């Protein structure tokens, strides 16, 4: 008797699983407009941003961690090149082979980071890129640091960890993100964004049962991002974080 493919799959579960597993293990395709090993401009959900895909993106089937970077107030506008002046997108522009998918959106003039928009953007990215949903993390500086705290408080299941730099959140809300580890940075001479509220957020998160650290740079003003993003332990820490049981 000759069996068709559907009958074969139904009558041989082991073979069916092997075939389906083989299909699932195929390396992902690079979406149109992007390129592995390059930082390219892209747009989703009405938001413009830079996307870096690792050079091996289309060569392996394993899903990639995602790092979302939020810039500060000075990089708002319509010139996407401004987003590359600090932090991870600058490092990639200078030749760093970032070992994760890096997404760096841009705010319009006068706007603040909105957790709702970031949540929608994350969903759109997961639907289109080969992202490990348990390894989505975020970092941001100044206004972007504040945005990271707000995002994690509003949608604590979105992010496995955050690394805010010279930015703080609402101390009354941080208990909601007790399962989101934090690695913060701040200069003790910052006249633009005071240190004390950042310390208060970290202490409140610890009191709520969360894990949080804050590196304070003596004699450093608002530019805590230069030493922070040169911290050799920051990126390995971010990429080591995973959501568990939530």
XYZ file of N, CA and C in Angstrom, residues 11-217:
621
model
N 1.294 8.129 11.021
C 1.538 6.760 11.464
C 2.936 6.548 12.025
N 3.804 7.531 11.864
C 5.170 7.406 12.405
C 5.511 8.656 13.205
N 5.084 8.727 14.483
C 5.292 9.924 15.297
C 6.750 10.335 15.404
N 7.657 9.361 15.512
C 9.065 9.713 15.665
C 9.577 10.430 14.426
N 9.189 9.903 13.253
C 9.610 10.541 12.013
C 8.972 11.910 11.880
N 7.698 12.014 12.268
C 7.013 13.306 12.203
C 7.739 14.345 13.041
N 8.111 13.980 14.275
C 8.806 14.909 15.163
C 10.149 15.313 14.583
N 10.828 14.337 13.978
C 12.144 14.635 13.413
C 12.033 15.611 12.253
N 11.008 15.407 11.393
C 10.834 16.294 10.248
C 10.450 17.700 10.697
N 9.519 17.769 11.632
C 9.095 19.076 12.118
C 10.229 19.774 12.849
N 11.000 19.032 13.631
C 12.134 19.610 14.328
C 13.174 20.139 13.370
N 13.375 19.389 12.276
C 14.343 19.829 11.282
C 13.926 21.141 10.655
N 12.623 21.304 10.383
C 12.136 22.555 9.813
C 12.322 23.708 10.793
N 12.028 23.451 12.078
C 12.133 24.503 13.080
C 13.571 24.937 13.287
N 14.527 24.051 12.965
C 15.927 24.345 13.243
C 16.613 25.089 12.105
N 15.872 25.397 11.039
C 16.488 26.110 9.933
C 16.934 27.505 10.380
N 18.102 27.982 9.930
C 18.541 29.343 10.273
C 17.550 30.371 9.749
N 17.427 31.512 10.416
C 16.451 32.526 9.989
C 16.930 33.284 8.756
N 15.973 33.844 8.034
C 16.305 34.723 6.920
C 16.447 36.153 7.430
N 17.323 36.911 6.811
C 17.479 38.314 7.163
C 16.335 39.105 6.530
N 15.555 39.842 7.330
C 14.433 40.604 6.760
C 14.900 41.624 5.724
N 14.027 41.911 4.779
C 14.341 42.887 3.747
C 14.662 44.247 4.385
N 15.720 44.862 3.923
C 16.140 46.152 4.446
C 17.215 46.063 5.503
N 17.446 44.847 6.037
C 18.479 44.648 7.051
C 19.616 43.813 6.471
N 20.723 43.759 7.199
C 21.875 42.971 6.765
C 22.637 42.493 7.982
N 23.019 41.232 7.982
C 23.822 40.697 9.079
C 25.179 41.377 9.084
N 25.626 41.761 10.285
C 26.920 42.406 10.414
C 26.922 43.879 10.068
N 25.730 44.474 9.934
C 25.621 45.905 9.636
C 24.524 46.523 10.495
N 24.700 47.805 10.807
C 23.678 48.557 11.540
C 22.850 49.329 10.508
N 21.583 48.944 10.379
C 20.723 49.512 9.349
C 19.509 50.214 9.978
N 19.010 51.237 9.286
C 17.782 51.920 9.709
C 16.575 51.073 9.324
N 15.576 51.056 10.192
C 14.363 50.273 9.971
C 13.200 51.005 10.615
N 11.976 50.596 10.302
C 10.798 51.239 10.895
C 9.698 50.207 11.122
N 9.156 50.218 12.333
C 8.023 49.379 12.700
C 7.143 50.152 13.666
N 5.851 49.895 13.639
C 4.928 50.513 14.588
C 5.082 52.035 14.626
N 5.396 52.639 13.470
C 5.545 54.080 13.405
C 6.792 54.608 14.091
N 7.731 53.728 14.421
C 8.962 54.134 15.093
C 10.170 53.821 14.214
N 11.092 54.781 14.138
C 12.322 54.596 13.391
C 13.449 54.228 14.352
N 14.316 53.351 13.908
C 15.382 52.893 14.799
C 16.500 52.237 13.991
N 17.622 52.065 14.670
C 18.739 51.302 14.117
C 18.597 49.851 14.544
N 18.954 48.949 13.641
C 19.001 47.522 13.970
C 20.371 46.973 13.585
N 21.010 46.340 14.533
C 22.234 45.575 14.271
C 21.890 44.095 14.400
N 22.193 43.338 13.354
C 22.080 41.889 13.414
C 23.490 41.300 13.451
N 23.754 40.369 14.371
C 25.090 39.750 14.431
C 25.478 39.129 13.091
N 26.749 39.062 12.833
C 27.238 38.540 11.556
C 26.793 37.110 11.298
N 26.587 36.337 12.354
C 26.196 34.938 12.210
C 24.676 34.763 12.262
N 23.931 35.866 12.153
C 22.474 35.820 12.326
C 21.820 34.751 11.458
N 22.166 34.687 10.199
C 21.532 33.749 9.267
C 22.278 32.429 9.155
N 23.234 32.198 10.046
C 24.049 30.993 9.959
C 23.777 30.011 11.087
N 22.956 30.396 12.052
C 22.651 29.477 13.143
C 21.161 29.528 13.459
N 20.649 28.418 13.949
C 19.215 28.319 14.203
C 18.824 28.829 15.591
N 19.764 28.896 16.519
C 19.445 29.348 17.875
C 18.979 30.805 17.859
N 18.018 31.098 18.710
C 17.516 32.469 18.796
C 18.515 33.370 19.520
N 18.461 34.665 19.196
C 19.439 35.628 19.696
C 18.880 36.470 20.832
N 19.726 36.864 21.789
C 19.281 37.850 22.772
C 19.074 39.199 22.103
N 18.202 39.999 22.676
C 17.908 41.342 22.171
C 18.298 42.374 23.215
N 19.024 43.406 22.790
C 19.328 44.555 23.640
C 18.654 45.774 23.021
N 17.818 46.458 23.804
C 17.186 47.705 23.365
C 17.888 48.862 24.067
N 18.354 49.841 23.272
C 19.036 51.017 23.819
C 18.151 52.245 23.640
N 17.968 52.997 24.735
C 17.195 54.238 24.702
C 18.129 55.427 24.907
N 18.141 56.344 23.951
C 19.043 57.493 24.008
C 18.536 58.567 24.975
N 19.325 59.622 25.125
C 18.972 60.736 25.984
C 18.236 61.847 25.245
N 17.935 62.927 25.946
C 17.119 64.004 25.377
C 17.797 64.697 24.205
N 19.119 64.759 24.196
C 19.831 65.470 23.136
C 19.808 64.786 21.790
N 19.376 63.527 21.742
C 19.386 62.776 20.486
C 17.997 62.653 19.859
N 17.029 63.383 20.409
C 15.684 63.359 19.838
C 15.648 64.115 18.507
N 14.653 63.801 17.693
C 14.499 64.514 16.434
C 14.234 63.584 15.275
N 14.697 63.968 14.085
C 14.483 63.180 12.871
C 15.783 62.714 12.236
N 16.916 63.171 12.763
C 18.213 62.747 12.238
C 18.658 61.499 12.995
N 18.458 60.338 12.395
C 18.732 59.077 13.078
C 20.215 58.912 13.408
N 21.085 59.619 12.700
C 22.518 59.534 12.974
C 22.845 59.989 14.399
N 22.027 60.871 14.960
C 22.278 61.374 16.307
C 22.227 60.264 17.350
N 21.482 59.202 17.059
C 21.344 58.095 18.016
C 22.674 57.359 18.193
N 23.583 57.511 17.228
C 24.864 56.816 17.285
C 25.941 57.559 18.077
N 25.602 58.666 18.711
C 26.654 59.460 19.357
C 27.090 58.889 20.708
N 26.290 58.022 21.312
C 26.631 57.448 22.618
C 26.224 55.978 22.668
N 26.781 55.276 23.627
C 26.314 53.943 23.975
C 26.548 52.866 22.932
N 25.793 51.780 23.023
C 25.978 50.638 22.125
C 25.919 50.958 20.634
N 24.968 51.800 20.140
C 24.983 52.065 18.694
C 26.253 52.768 18.239
N 26.837 53.604 19.109
C 28.113 54.223 18.786
C 29.217 53.170 18.730
N 29.214 52.242 19.682
C 30.227 51.195 19.708
C 30.159 50.333 18.453
N 28.942 50.011 18.021
C 28.779 49.222 16.801
C 29.257 50.021 15.585
N 28.915 51.321 15.553
C 29.352 52.173 14.445
C 30.872 52.260 14.374
N 31.533 52.087 15.524
C 32.999 52.134 15.575
C 33.643 50.766 15.375
N 32.821 49.757 15.051
C 33.382 48.468 14.681
C 33.180 47.319 15.646
N 32.480 47.544 16.765
C 32.250 46.451 17.705
C 31.308 45.421 17.095
N 31.707 44.167 17.101
C 30.845 43.074 16.633
C 29.927 42.664 17.786
N 28.834 43.352 17.934
C 27.923 43.147 19.057
C 27.365 41.724 19.010
N 27.422 40.992 20.126
C 27.000 39.580 20.121
C 25.519 39.365 20.381
N 24.697 40.315 19.983
C 23.248 40.243 20.193
C 22.580 41.111 19.142
N 21.268 40.945 19.000
C 20.510 41.895 18.195
C 20.417 43.186 18.994
N 20.755 44.301 18.366
C 20.717 45.608 19.033
C 19.719 46.496 18.307
N 18.761 47.030 19.047
C 17.754 47.926 18.490
C 17.827 49.252 19.238
N 17.965 50.354 18.484
C 18.140 51.683 19.077
C 17.139 52.653 18.454
N 15.955 52.813 19.049
C 14.930 53.702 18.482
C 15.234 55.175 18.757
N 14.526 56.039 18.029
C 14.683 57.479 18.209
C 13.354 58.129 18.560
N 13.407 59.032 19.538
C 12.245 59.816 19.922
C 12.091 61.044 19.031
N 10.856 61.486 18.840
C 10.606 62.751 18.171
C 10.974 63.905 19.105
N 11.165 65.083 18.539
C 11.477 66.272 19.339
C 10.434 66.478 20.432
N 10.918 66.729 21.643
C 10.038 67.046 22.757
C 9.309 65.876 23.378
N 9.521 64.657 22.879
C 8.804 63.496 23.392
C 9.562 62.798 24.519
N 8.818 62.009 25.290
C 9.377 61.177 26.351
C 9.216 59.709 25.953
N 10.025 58.842 26.521
C 9.877 57.412 26.250
C 8.567 56.905 26.845
N 7.767 56.276 26.012
C 6.431 55.808 26.379
C 6.444 54.282 26.505
N 6.193 53.734 27.705
C 6.199 52.274 27.872
C 5.250 51.553 26.921
N 4.113 52.184 26.581
C 3.159 51.542 25.678
C 3.768 51.357 24.291
N 4.421 52.394 23.786
C 5.053 52.302 22.460
C 6.200 51.299 22.471
N 6.958 51.294 23.537
C 8.079 50.359 23.629
C 7.575 48.914 23.697
N 6.493 48.711 24.411
C 5.890 47.383 24.506
C 5.422 46.900 23.134
N 4.777 47.780 22.383
C 4.325 47.409 21.041
C 5.506 47.153 20.104
N 6.533 47.980 20.237
C 7.721 47.782 19.401
C 8.359 46.435 19.690
N 8.458 46.078 20.954
C 9.046 44.790 21.319
C 8.247 43.644 20.700
N 6.936 43.720 20.751
C 6.107 42.680 20.142
C 6.335 42.567 18.652
N 6.455 43.713 17.972
C 6.692 43.709 16.527
C 8.068 43.135 16.204
N 9.050 43.431 17.021
C 10.396 42.899 16.804
C 10.424 41.382 16.991
N 9.756 40.894 18.017
C 9.705 39.447 18.261
C 9.038 38.719 17.102
N 8.071 39.362 16.468
C 7.339 38.732 15.369
C 8.163 38.668 14.086
N 9.180 39.530 13.969
C 9.909 39.639 12.711
C 11.369 39.214 12.777
N 11.934 39.177 13.973
C 13.342 38.817 14.118
C 13.471 37.550 14.958
N 14.610 36.887 14.837
C 14.848 35.601 15.499
C 15.337 35.857 16.931
N 14.411 36.334 17.759
C 14.733 36.793 19.116
C 14.359 35.740 20.147
N 15.218 35.551 21.132
C 14.912 34.700 22.278
C 14.030 35.513 23.233
N 12.757 35.167 23.396
C 11.855 35.982 24.213
C 12.237 36.022 25.688
N 13.055 35.084 26.131
C 13.490 35.074 27.527
C 14.744 35.901 27.759
N 15.316 36.465 26.684
C 16.569 37.200 26.820
C 16.476 38.581 26.178
N 15.388 39.282 26.440
C 15.232 40.664 25.987
C 15.616 41.590 27.139
N 16.618 42.406 26.937
C 17.117 43.284 27.990
C 17.204 44.707 27.454
N 17.379 45.675 28.365
C 17.424 47.062 27.930
C 18.411 47.898 28.712
N 18.872 48.953 28.074
C 19.732 49.939 28.717
C 19.437 51.292 28.104
N 19.732 52.349 28.841
C 19.488 53.691 28.330
C 20.173 54.711 29.208
N 20.398 55.897 28.649
C 21.115 56.929 29.397
C 20.261 58.184 29.565
N 20.368 58.783 30.732
C 19.665 60.019 31.060
C 18.153 59.844 30.832
N 17.570 60.542 29.868
C 16.149 60.352 29.583
C 15.856 58.890 29.256
N 16.796 58.226 28.598
C 16.643 56.811 28.290
C 16.750 55.921 29.517
N 17.551 56.327 30.498
C 17.614 55.589 31.756
C 16.292 55.669 32.496
N 15.717 56.869 32.504
C 14.390 57.041 33.103
C 13.367 56.193 32.348
N 13.485 56.181 31.017
C 12.566 55.386 30.206
C 12.650 53.905 30.511
N 13.858 53.417 30.789
C 14.024 51.998 31.124
C 13.325 51.642 32.428
N 13.487 52.492 33.433
C 12.808 52.239 34.704
C 11.286 52.230 34.498
N 10.767 53.208 33.739
C 9.323 53.288 33.512
C 8.804 52.077 32.746
N 9.553 51.660 31.738
C 9.139 50.499 30.936
C 9.071 49.250 31.807
N 10.122 49.015 32.606
C 10.171 47.817 33.446
C 9.083 47.831 34.515
N 8.741 49.016 35.031
C 7.669 49.102 36.026
C 6.300 48.828 35.403
N 6.110 49.299 34.160
C 4.810 49.169 33.496
C 4.604 47.791 32.899
N 5.662 47.237 32.306
C 5.600 45.914 31.680
C 6.765 45.055 32.188
N 6.704 44.612 33.433
C 7.832 43.871 34.012
C 8.111 42.533 33.343
N 7.179 42.030 32.538
C 7.415 40.768 31.839
C 8.082 40.973 30.478
N 8.276 42.217 30.076
C 8.910 42.482 28.790
C 10.412 42.225 28.815
N 11.044 42.564 29.922
C 12.501 42.616 29.972
C 13.068 41.674 31.029
N 14.162 41.011 30.678
C 14.829 40.116 31.625
C 15.719 40.884 32.584
N 16.148 42.097 32.210
C 17.007 42.926 33.052
C 17.147 44.291 32.405
N 17.532 45.302 33.197
C 17.805 46.630 32.653
C 19.094 47.184 33.251
N 19.729 48.084 32.480
C 20.936 48.770 32.944
C 20.760 50.265 32.686
N 20.082 50.981 33.603
C 19.864 52.416 33.422
C 21.105 53.215 33.818
N 21.430 54.220 33.008
C 22.593 55.072 33.270
C 22.104 56.495 33.511
N 22.476 57.055 34.630
C 22.093 58.413 35.069
C 20.619 58.700 34.785
N 19.774 57.773 35.195
C 18.328 57.951 35.090
C 17.661 57.198 36.228
N 16.502 57.636 36.650
C 15.822 56.980 37.765
C 14.340 56.826 37.451
N 13.655 56.039 38.268
C 12.237 55.789 38.071
C 11.398 56.352 39.196
N 10.163 55.882 39.268
C 9.230 56.282 40.313
C 9.371 55.294 41.466
N 9.919 55.763 42.568
C 10.216 54.879 43.688
C 8.956 54.182 44.208
N 7.789 54.771 43.966
C 6.528 54.185 44.446
C 6.087 52.999 43.599
N 6.706 52.816 42.433
C 6.262 51.772 41.503
C 7.264 50.636 41.320
N 8.451 50.756 41.865
C 9.496 49.781 41.535
C 9.215 48.379 42.061
N 8.357 48.253 43.066
C 8.036 46.914 43.575
C 7.427 46.040 42.484
N 6.780 46.661 41.493
C 6.152 45.906 40.411
C 7.182 45.183 39.550
N 8.439 45.650 39.573
C 9.483 45.046 38.747
C 10.512 44.294 39.597
N 10.037 43.725 40.692
C 10.959 43.035 41.613
C 11.661 41.851 40.954
N 11.092 41.318 39.864
C 11.714 40.187 39.175
C 12.633 40.611 38.034
N 12.839 41.925 37.884
C 13.712 42.447 36.827
C 15.012 42.942 37.462
N 16.116 42.220 37.307
C 17.384 42.676 37.886
C 17.838 43.999 37.262
N 18.504 44.825 38.074
C 18.961 46.145 37.635
C 20.459 46.294 37.921
N 21.164 46.825 36.929
C 22.567 47.198 37.097
C 22.670 48.662 36.668
N 22.628 49.575 37.649
C 22.590 50.997 37.354
C 23.950 51.665 37.482
N 24.037 52.859 36.863
C 25.272 53.657 36.890
C 24.903 55.126 37.070
N 25.762 55.868 37.793
C 25.503 57.291 38.016
C 26.787 57.979 38.473
N 26.945 59.244 38.110
C 28.051 60.053 38.618
C 27.621 60.801 39.867
N 28.507 60.900 40.850
C 28.100 61.556 42.097
C 28.094 63.084 41.998
N 28.577 63.628 40.871
C 28.553 65.079 40.671
C 27.568 65.483 39.571
N 26.606 64.646 39.294
C 25.631 64.909 38.232
C 24.701 66.051 38.649
N 24.751 67.156 37.899
C 23.899 68.311 38.184
C 22.622 68.299 37.340
N 22.580 67.452 36.315
C 21.405 67.380 35.450
C 20.358 66.403 35.965
N 20.824 65.226 36.377
C 19.947 64.199 36.931
C 20.510 63.815 38.294
N 19.858 64.202 39.371
C 20.415 63.958 40.705
C 20.598 62.479 41.022
N 21.604 62.186 41.802
C 21.926 60.812 42.184
C 20.918 60.236 43.182
N 20.470 61.056 44.129
C 19.653 60.546 45.240
C 18.423 59.756 44.802
N 17.636 60.215 43.819
C 16.466 59.421 43.412
C 16.845 58.063 42.810
N 18.001 57.998 42.163
C 18.439 56.716 41.613
C 18.788 55.755 42.750
N 19.469 56.277 43.764
C 19.776 55.465 44.939
C 18.487 54.983 45.597
N 17.497 55.866 45.698
C 16.228 55.513 46.335
C 15.516 54.397 45.575
N 15.567 54.441 44.240
C 14.916 53.388 43.443
C 15.595 52.042 43.645
N 16.910 52.050 43.661
C 17.653 50.808 43.864
C 17.357 50.232 45.250
N 17.363 51.075 46.250
C 17.077 50.610 47.611
C 15.645 50.095 47.733
N 14.695 50.759 47.090
C 13.295 50.318 47.143
C 13.124 48.980 46.449
N 13.847 48.788 45.348
C 13.754 47.511 44.630
C 14.320 46.385 45.488
N 15.435 46.647 46.135
C 16.008 45.639 47.034
C 15.049 45.329 48.172
N 14.424 46.359 48.737
C 13.487 46.160 49.849
C 12.279 45.334 49.419
N 11.929 45.408 48.120
C 10.795 44.643 47.599
C 11.185 43.220 47.216
N 12.448 42.869 47.426
C 12.903 41.522 47.104
C 13.608 41.396 45.777
N 13.863 42.522 45.111
C 14.537 42.497 43.826
C 16.051 42.512 43.954
N 16.708 42.343 42.798
C 18.160 42.387 42.734
C 18.584 43.644 42.007
N 19.390 44.459 42.655
C 19.801 45.719 42.039
C 21.152 46.160 42.569
N 21.951 46.729 41.680
C 23.228 47.321 42.068
C 23.325 48.695 41.428
N 24.119 49.566 42.000
C 24.325 50.901 41.460
C 25.802 51.258 41.581
N 26.446 51.416 40.445
C 27.842 51.852 40.411
C 27.865 53.371 40.389
N 28.509 53.969 41.384
C 28.586 55.429 41.497
C 30.019 55.858 41.198
N 30.165 56.750 40.211
C 31.490 57.203 39.795
C 31.847 58.503 40.525
